[in-house]
PDB file of C-alpha atoms and ligand atoms in Angstrom:
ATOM      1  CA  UNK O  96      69.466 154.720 128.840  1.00 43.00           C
ATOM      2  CA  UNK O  97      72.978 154.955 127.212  1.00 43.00           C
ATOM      3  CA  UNK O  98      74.469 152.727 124.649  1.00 39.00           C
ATOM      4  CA  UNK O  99      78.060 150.959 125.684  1.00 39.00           C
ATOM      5  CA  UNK O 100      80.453 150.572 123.165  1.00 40.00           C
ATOM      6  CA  UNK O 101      79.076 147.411 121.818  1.00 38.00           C
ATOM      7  CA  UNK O 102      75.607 148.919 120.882  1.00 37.00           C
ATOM      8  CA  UNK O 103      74.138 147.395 123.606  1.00 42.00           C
ATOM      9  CA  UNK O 104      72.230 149.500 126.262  1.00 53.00           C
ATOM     10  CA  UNK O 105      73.775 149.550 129.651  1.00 75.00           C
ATOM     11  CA  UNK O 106      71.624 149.378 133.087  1.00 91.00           C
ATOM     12  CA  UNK O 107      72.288 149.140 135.972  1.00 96.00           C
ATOM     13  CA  UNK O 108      74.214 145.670 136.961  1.00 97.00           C
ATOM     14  CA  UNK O 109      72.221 142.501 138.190  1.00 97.00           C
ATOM     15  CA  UNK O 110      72.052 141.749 141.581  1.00 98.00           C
ATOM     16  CA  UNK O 111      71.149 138.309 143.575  1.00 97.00           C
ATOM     17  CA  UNK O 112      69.846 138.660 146.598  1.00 98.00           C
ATOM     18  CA  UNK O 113      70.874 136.169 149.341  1.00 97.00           C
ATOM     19  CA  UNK O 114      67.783 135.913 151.667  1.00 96.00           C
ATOM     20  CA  UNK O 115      63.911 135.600 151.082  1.00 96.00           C
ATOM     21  CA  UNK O 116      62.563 137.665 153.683  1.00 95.00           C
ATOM     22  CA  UNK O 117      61.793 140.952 154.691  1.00 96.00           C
ATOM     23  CA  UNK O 118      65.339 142.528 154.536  1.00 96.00           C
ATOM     24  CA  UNK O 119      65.262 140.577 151.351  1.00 97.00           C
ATOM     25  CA  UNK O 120      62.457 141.970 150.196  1.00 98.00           C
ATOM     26  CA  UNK O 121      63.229 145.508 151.530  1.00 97.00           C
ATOM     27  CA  UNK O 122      66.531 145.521 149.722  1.00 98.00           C
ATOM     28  CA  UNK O 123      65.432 144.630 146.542  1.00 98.00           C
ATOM     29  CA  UNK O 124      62.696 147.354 146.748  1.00 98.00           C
ATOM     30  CA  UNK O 125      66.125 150.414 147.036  1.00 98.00           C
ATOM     31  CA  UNK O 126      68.801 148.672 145.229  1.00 98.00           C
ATOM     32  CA  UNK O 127      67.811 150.449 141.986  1.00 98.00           C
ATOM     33  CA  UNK O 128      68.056 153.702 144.653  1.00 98.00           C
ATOM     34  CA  UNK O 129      71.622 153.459 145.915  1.00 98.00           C
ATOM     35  CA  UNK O 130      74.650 155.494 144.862  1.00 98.00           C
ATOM     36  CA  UNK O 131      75.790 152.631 142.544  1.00 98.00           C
ATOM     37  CA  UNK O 132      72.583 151.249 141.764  1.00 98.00           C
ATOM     38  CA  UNK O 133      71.630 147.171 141.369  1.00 98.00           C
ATOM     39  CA  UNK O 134      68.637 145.562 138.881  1.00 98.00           C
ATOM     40  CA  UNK O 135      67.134 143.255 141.371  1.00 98.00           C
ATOM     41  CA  UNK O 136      67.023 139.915 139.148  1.00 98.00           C
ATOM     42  CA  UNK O 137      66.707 137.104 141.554  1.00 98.00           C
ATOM     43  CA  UNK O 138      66.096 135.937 145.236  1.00 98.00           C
ATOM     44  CA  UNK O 139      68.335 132.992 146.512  1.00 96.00           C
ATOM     45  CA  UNK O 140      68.071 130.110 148.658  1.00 95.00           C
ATOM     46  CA  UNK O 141      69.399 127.345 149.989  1.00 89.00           C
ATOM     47  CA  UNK O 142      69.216 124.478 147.169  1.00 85.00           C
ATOM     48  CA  UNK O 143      66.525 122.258 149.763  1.00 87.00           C
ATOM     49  CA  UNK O 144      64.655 125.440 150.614  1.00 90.00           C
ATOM     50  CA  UNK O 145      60.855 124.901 149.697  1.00 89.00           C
ATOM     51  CA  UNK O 146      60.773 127.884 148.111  1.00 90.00           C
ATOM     52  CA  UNK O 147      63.031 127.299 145.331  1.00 88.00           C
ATOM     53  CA  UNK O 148      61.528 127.601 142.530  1.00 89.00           C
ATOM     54  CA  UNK O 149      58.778 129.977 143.455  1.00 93.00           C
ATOM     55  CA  UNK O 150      58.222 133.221 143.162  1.00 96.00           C
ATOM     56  CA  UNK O 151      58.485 136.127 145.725  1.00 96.00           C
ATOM     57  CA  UNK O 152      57.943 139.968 145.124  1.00 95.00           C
ATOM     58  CA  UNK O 153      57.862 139.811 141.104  1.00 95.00           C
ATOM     59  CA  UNK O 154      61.365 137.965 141.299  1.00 97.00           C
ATOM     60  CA  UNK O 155      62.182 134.465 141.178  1.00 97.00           C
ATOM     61  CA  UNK O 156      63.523 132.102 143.602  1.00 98.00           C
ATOM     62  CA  UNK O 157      66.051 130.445 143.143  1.00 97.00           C
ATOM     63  CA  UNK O 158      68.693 128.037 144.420  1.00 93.00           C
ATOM     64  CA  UNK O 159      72.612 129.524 144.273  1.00 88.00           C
ATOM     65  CA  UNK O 160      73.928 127.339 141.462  1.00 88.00           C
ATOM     66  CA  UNK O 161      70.412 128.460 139.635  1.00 93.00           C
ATOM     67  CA  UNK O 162      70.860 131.857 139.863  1.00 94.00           C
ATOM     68  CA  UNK O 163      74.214 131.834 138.843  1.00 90.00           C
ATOM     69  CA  UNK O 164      73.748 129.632 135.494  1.00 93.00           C
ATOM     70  CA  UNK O 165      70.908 132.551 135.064  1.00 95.00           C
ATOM     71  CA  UNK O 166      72.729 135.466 135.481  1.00 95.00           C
ATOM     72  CA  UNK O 167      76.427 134.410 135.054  1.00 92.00           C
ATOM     73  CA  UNK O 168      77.303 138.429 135.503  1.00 93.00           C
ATOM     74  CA  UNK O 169      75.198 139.184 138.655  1.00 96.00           C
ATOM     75  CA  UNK O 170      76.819 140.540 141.665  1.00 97.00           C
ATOM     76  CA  UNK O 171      75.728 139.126 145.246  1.00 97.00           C
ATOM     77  CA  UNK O 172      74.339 140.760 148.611  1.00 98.00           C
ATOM     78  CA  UNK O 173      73.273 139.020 151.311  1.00 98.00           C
ATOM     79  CA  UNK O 174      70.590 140.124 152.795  1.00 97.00           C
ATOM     80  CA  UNK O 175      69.937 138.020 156.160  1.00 94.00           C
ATOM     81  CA  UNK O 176      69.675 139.329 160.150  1.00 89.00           C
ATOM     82  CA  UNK O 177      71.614 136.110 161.158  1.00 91.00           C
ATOM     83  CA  UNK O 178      75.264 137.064 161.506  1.00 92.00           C
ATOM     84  CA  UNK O 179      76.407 133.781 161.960  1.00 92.00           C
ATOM     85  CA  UNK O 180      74.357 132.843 158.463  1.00 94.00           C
ATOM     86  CA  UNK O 181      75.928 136.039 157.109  1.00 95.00           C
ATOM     87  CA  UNK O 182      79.713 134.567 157.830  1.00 96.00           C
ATOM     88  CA  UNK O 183      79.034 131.541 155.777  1.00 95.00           C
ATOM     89  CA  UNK O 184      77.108 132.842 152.674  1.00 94.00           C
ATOM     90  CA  UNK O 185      80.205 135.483 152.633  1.00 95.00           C
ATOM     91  CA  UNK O 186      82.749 132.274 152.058  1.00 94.00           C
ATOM     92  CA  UNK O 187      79.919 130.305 149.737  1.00 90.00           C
ATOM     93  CA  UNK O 188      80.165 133.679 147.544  1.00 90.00           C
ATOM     94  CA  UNK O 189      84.040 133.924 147.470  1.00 90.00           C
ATOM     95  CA  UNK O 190      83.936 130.367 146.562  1.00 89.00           C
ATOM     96  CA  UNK O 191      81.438 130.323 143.803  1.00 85.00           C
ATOM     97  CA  UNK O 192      83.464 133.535 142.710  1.00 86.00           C
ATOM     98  CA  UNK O 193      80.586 135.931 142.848  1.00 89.00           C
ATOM     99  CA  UNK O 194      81.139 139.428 143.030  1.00 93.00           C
ATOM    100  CA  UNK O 195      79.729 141.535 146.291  1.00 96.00           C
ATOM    101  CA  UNK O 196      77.384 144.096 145.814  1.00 98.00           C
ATOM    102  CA  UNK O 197      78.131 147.282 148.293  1.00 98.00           C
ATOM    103  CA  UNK O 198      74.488 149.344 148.678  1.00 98.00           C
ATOM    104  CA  UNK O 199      74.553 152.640 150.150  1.00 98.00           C
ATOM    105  CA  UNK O 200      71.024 154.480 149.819  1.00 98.00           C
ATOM    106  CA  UNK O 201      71.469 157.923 147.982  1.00 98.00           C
ATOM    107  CA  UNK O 202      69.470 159.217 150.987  1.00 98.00           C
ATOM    108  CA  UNK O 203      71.830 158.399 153.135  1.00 98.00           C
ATOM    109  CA  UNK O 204      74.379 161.486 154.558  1.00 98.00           C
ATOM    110  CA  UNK O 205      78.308 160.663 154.709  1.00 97.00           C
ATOM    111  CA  UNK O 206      80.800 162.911 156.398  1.00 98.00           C
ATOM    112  CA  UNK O 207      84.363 162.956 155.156  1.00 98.00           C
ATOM    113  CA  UNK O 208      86.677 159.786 156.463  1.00 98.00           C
ATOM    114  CA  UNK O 209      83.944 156.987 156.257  1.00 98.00           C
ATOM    115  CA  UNK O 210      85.080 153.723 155.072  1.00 98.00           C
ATOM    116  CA  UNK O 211      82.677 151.101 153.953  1.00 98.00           C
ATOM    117  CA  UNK O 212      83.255 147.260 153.254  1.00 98.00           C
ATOM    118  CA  UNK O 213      82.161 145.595 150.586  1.00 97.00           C
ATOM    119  CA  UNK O 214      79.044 143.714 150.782  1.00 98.00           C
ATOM    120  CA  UNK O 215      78.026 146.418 153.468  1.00 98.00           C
ATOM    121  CA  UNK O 216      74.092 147.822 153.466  1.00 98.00           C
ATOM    122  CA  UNK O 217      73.237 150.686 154.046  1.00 98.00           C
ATOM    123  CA  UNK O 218      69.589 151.229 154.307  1.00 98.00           C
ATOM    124  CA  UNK O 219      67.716 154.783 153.604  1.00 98.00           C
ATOM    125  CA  UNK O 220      67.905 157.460 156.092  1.00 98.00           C
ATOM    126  CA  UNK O 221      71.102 156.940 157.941  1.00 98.00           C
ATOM    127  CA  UNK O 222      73.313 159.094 159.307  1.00 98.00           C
ATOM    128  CA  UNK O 223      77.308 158.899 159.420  1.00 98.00           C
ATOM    129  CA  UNK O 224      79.319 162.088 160.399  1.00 98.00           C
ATOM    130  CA  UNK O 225      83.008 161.463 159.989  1.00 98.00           C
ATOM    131  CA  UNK O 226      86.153 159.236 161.001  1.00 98.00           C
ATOM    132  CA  UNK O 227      83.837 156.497 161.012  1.00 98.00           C
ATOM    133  CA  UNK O 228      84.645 152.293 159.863  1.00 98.00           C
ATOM    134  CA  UNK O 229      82.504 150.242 158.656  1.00 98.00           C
ATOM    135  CA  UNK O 230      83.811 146.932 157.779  1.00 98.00           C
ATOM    136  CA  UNK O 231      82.650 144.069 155.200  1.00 98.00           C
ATOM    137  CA  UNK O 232      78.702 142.283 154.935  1.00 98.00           C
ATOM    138  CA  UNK O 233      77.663 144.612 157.890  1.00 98.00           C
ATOM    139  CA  UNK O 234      73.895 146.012 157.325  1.00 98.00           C
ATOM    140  CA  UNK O 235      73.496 148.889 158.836  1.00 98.00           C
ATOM    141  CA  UNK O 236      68.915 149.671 158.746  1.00 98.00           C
ATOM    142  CA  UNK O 237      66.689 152.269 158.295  1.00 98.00           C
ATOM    143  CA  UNK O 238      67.228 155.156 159.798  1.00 98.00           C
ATOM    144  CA  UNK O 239      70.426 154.787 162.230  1.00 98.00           C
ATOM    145  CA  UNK O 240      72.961 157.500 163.075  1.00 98.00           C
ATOM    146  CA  UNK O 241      76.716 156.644 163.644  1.00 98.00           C
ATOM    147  CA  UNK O 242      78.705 159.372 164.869  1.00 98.00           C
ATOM    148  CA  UNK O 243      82.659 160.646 164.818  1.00 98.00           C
ATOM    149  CA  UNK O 244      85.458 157.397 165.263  1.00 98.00           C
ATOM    150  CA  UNK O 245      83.487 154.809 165.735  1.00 98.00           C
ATOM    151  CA  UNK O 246      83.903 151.292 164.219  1.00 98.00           C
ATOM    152  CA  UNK O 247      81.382 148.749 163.280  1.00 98.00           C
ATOM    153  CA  UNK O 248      82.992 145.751 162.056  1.00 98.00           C
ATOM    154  CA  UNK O 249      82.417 143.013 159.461  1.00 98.00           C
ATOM    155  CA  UNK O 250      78.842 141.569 159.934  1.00 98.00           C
ATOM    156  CA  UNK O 251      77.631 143.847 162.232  1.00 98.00           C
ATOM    157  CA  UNK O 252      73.654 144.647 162.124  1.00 98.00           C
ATOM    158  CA  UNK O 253      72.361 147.912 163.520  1.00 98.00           C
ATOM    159  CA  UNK O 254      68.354 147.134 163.318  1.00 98.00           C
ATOM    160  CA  UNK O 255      66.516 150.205 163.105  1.00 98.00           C
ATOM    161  CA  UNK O 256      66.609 153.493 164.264  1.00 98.00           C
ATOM    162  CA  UNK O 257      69.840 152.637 166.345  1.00 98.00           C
ATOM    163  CA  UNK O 258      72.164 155.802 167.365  1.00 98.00           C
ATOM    164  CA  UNK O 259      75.488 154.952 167.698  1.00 98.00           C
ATOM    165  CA  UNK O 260      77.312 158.261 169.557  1.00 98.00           C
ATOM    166  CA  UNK O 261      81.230 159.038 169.316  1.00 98.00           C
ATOM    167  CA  UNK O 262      83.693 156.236 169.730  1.00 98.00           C
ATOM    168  CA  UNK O 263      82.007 153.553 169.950  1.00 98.00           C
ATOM    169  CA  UNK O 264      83.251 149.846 168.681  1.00 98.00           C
ATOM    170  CA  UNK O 265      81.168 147.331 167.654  1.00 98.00           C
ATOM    171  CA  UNK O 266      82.928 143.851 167.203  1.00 98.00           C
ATOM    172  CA  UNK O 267      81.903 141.527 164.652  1.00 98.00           C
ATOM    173  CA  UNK O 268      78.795 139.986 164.241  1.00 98.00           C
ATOM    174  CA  UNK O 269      77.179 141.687 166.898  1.00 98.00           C
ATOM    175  CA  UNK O 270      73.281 142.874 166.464  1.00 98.00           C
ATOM    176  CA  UNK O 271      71.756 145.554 167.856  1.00 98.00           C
ATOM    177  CA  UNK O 272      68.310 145.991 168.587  1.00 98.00           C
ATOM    178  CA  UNK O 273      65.182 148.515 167.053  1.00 98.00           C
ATOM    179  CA  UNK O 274      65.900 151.813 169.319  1.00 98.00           C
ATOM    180  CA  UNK O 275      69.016 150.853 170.836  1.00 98.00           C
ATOM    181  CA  UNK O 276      71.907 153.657 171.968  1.00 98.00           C
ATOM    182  CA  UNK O 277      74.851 153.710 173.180  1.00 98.00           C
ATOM    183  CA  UNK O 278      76.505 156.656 175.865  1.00 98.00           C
ATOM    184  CA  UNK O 279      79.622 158.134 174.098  1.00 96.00           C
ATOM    185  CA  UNK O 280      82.898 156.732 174.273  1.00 97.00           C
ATOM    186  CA  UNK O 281      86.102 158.608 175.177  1.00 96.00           C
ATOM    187  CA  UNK O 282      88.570 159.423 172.507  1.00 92.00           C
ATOM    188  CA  UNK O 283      91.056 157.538 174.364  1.00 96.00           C
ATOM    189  CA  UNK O 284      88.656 154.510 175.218  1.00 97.00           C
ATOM    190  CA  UNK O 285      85.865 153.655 173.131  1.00 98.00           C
ATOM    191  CA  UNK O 286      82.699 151.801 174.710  1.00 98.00           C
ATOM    192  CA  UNK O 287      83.517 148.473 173.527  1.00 98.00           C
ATOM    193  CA  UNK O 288      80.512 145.968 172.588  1.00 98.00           C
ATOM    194  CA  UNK O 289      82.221 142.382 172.009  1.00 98.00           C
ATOM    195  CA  UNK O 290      82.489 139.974 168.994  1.00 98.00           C
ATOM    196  CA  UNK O 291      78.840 138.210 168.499  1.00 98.00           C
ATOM    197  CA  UNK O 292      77.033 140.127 171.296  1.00 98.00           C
ATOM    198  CA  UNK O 293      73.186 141.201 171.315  1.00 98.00           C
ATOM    199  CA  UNK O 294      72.058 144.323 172.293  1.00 98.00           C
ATOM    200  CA  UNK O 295      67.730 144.066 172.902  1.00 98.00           C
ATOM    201  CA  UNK O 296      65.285 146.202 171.328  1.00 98.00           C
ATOM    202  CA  UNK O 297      65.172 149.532 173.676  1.00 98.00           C
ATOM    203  CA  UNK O 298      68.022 149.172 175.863  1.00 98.00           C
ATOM    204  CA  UNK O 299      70.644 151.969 176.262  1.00 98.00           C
ATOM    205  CA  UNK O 300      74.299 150.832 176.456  1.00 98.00           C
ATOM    206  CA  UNK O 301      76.297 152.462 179.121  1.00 98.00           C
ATOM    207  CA  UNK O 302      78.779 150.185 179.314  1.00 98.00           C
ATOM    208  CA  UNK O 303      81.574 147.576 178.133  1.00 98.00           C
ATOM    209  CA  UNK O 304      79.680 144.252 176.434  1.00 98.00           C
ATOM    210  CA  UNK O 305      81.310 141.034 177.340  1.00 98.00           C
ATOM    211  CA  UNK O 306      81.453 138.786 173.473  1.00 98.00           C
ATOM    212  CA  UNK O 307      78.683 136.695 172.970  1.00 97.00           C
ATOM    213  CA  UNK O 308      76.290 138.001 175.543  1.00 98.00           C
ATOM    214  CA  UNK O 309      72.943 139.497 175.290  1.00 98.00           C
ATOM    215  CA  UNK O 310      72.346 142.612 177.221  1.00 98.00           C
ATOM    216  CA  UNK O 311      68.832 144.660 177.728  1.00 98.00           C
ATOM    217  CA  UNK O 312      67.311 147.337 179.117  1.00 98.00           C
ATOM    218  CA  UNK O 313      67.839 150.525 180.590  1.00 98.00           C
ATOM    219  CA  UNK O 314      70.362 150.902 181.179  1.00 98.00           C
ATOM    220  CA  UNK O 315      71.419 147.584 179.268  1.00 98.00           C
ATOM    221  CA  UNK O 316      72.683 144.517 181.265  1.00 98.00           C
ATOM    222  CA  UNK O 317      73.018 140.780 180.483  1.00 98.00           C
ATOM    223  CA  UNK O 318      69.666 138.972 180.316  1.00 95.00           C
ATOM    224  CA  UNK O 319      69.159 136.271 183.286  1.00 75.00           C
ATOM    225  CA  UNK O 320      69.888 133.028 181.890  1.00 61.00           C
TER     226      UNK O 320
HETATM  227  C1  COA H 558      67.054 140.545 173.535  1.00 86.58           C
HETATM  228  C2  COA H 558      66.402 139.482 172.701  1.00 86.58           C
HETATM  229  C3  COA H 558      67.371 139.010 171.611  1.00 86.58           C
HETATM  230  C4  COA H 558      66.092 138.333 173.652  1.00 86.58           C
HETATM  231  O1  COA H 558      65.431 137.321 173.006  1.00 86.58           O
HETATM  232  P1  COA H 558      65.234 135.924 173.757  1.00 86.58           P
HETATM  233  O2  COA H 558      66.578 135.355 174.105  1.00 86.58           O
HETATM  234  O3  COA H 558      64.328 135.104 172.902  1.00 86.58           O
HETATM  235  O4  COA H 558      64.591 136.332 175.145  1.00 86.58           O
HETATM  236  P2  COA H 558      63.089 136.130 175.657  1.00 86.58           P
HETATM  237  O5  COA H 558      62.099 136.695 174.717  1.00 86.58           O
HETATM  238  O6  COA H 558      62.959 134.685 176.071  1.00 86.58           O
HETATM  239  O7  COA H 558      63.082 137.046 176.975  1.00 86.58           O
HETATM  240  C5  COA H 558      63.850 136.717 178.108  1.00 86.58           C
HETATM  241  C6  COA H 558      63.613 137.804 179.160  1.00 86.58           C
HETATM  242  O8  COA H 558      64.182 139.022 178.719  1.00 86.58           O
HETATM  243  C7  COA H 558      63.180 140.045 178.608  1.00 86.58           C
HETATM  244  N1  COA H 558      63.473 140.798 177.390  1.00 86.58           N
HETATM  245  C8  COA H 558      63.565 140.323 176.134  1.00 86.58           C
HETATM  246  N2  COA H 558      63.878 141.288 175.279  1.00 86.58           N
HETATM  247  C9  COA H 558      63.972 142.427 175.993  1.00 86.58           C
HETATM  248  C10 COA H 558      64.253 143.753 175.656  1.00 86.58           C
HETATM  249  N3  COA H 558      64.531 144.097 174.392  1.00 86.58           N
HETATM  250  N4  COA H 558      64.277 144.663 176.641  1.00 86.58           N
HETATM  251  C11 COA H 558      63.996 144.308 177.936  1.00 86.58           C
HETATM  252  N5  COA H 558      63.727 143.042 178.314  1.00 86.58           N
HETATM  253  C12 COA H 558      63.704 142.111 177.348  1.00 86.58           C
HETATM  254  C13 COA H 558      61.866 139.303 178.506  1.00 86.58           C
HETATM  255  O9  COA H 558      60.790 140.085 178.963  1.00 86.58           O
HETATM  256  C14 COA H 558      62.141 138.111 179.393  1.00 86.58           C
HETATM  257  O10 COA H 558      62.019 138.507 180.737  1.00 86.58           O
HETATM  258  P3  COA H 558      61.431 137.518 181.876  1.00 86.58           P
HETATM  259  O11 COA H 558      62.373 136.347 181.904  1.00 86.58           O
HETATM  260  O12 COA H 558      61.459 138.349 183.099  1.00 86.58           O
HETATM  261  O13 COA H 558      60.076 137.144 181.386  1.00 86.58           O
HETATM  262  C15 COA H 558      65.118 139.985 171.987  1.00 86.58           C
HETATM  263  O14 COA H 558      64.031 140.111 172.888  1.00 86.58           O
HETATM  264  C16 COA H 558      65.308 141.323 171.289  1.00 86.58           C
HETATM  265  O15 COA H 558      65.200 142.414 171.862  1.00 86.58           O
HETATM  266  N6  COA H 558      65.609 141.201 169.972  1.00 86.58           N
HETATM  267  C17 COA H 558      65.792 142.350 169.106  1.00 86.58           C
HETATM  268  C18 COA H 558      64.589 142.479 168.192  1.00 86.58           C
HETATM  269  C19 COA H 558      64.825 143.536 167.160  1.00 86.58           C
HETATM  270  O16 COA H 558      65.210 144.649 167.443  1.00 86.58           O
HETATM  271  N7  COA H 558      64.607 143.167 165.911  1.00 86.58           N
HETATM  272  C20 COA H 558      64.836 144.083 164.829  1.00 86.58           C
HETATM  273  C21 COA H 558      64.523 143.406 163.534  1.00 86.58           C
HETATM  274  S1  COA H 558      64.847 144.473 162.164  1.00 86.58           S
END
């Protein structure tokens, strides 16, 4: 490990992670793998969270104002399925002035022209080709393939093994399911999936999702109510 100029030895930077379970736990096992790699120091919870306090995968637990008189320098991801959860912990870490970790697996291929947000996860094994967007706090799991000018933006979760084809937009805070694809988009009209939709496990998206509806199957439609 190499000295900095103070004599001290410099690691890799400390990282909080927001979340207890097991994205939590499956981030903290590759943030020391990424491209700009993270020392997992700390899980965090909500202060009235039972299992503040505790410990959880050889790390403590640990409430936000906790963790931050522990590690004043640590940076911040949030590593939760819950988009909605995902908005707010975004403005609790802007307000408690903590720095956003962005974690991109060093397995994971990148064409030229892809933009990534800060805060954004990307877990090992994905695949991004080129002209691609990915905005802020989106996670994007093991094992997904996004292809030429499509967007995903802020808070977006791909679970895993999705395949995302040419020009396709994902608004924000939508999730998409284990398995889930998508038919291509046209240059001049990308398949559209709306702000805080849900795509089920398995379905196949050949069309246009309406915000804030959950479609499934094969291919994908909106769930009886
Ligand atoms: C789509 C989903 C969100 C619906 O959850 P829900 O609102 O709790 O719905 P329910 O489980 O009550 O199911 C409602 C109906 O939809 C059907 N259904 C649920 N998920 C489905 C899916 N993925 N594909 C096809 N049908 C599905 C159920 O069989 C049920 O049908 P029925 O009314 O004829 O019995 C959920 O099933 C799902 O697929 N979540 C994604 C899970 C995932 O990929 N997790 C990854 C974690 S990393």
């Amino acid at each position: 490990m190499a000295a900095d100029a103070t004599g001290s030895r410099a690691g890799p930077p400390s990282l909080l992670i927001l979340g207890a379970g097991g994205a939590a736990r499956e981030i903290a096992g590759f943030a020391s793998e990424c491209v700009e790699p993270y020392r997992p120091v700390a899980f965090v919870v909500a202060d009235d969270e039972p299992t503040a306090g505790t410990r959880l995968a050889d790390l403590p637990v640990l409430s936000l104002s906790d963790a931050q008189a522990r590690f004043p320098a640590a940076a911040a991801v949030i590593a939760i399925g819950s988009a909605a959860i995902r908005r707010r912990l975004a403005q609790d870490l802007d307000r408690a002035g903590l720095g956003a970790a962005t974690l991109v697996h060093r397995s994971v291929v990148r064409g030229p022209r892809v933009a990534i947000g800060l805060g954004t996860i990307l877990a090992p094994g994905t695949v991004i080709s080129c002209d691609v967007a990915i905005g802020r706090h989106a996670y994007v799991n093991l094992g997904c393939t996004i292809s030429h000018d499509s967007v995903l933006e802020d808070f977006v979760t791909l679970a895993p093994g999705v395949s995302v084809p040419g020009s396709v937009h994902i608004e924000s805070g939508t999730f998409v399911g284990v398995g889930v694809s998508f038919v291509h988009g046209r240059p001049d009209k990308a398949l559209r999936i709306g702000r805080d939709a849900t795509v089920g496990a398995g379905a196949c998206v050949t069309a246009d999702v309406a915000p804030a509806t959950t479609v499934v199957g094969v291919p994908a439609r909106p769930i009886a109510d």
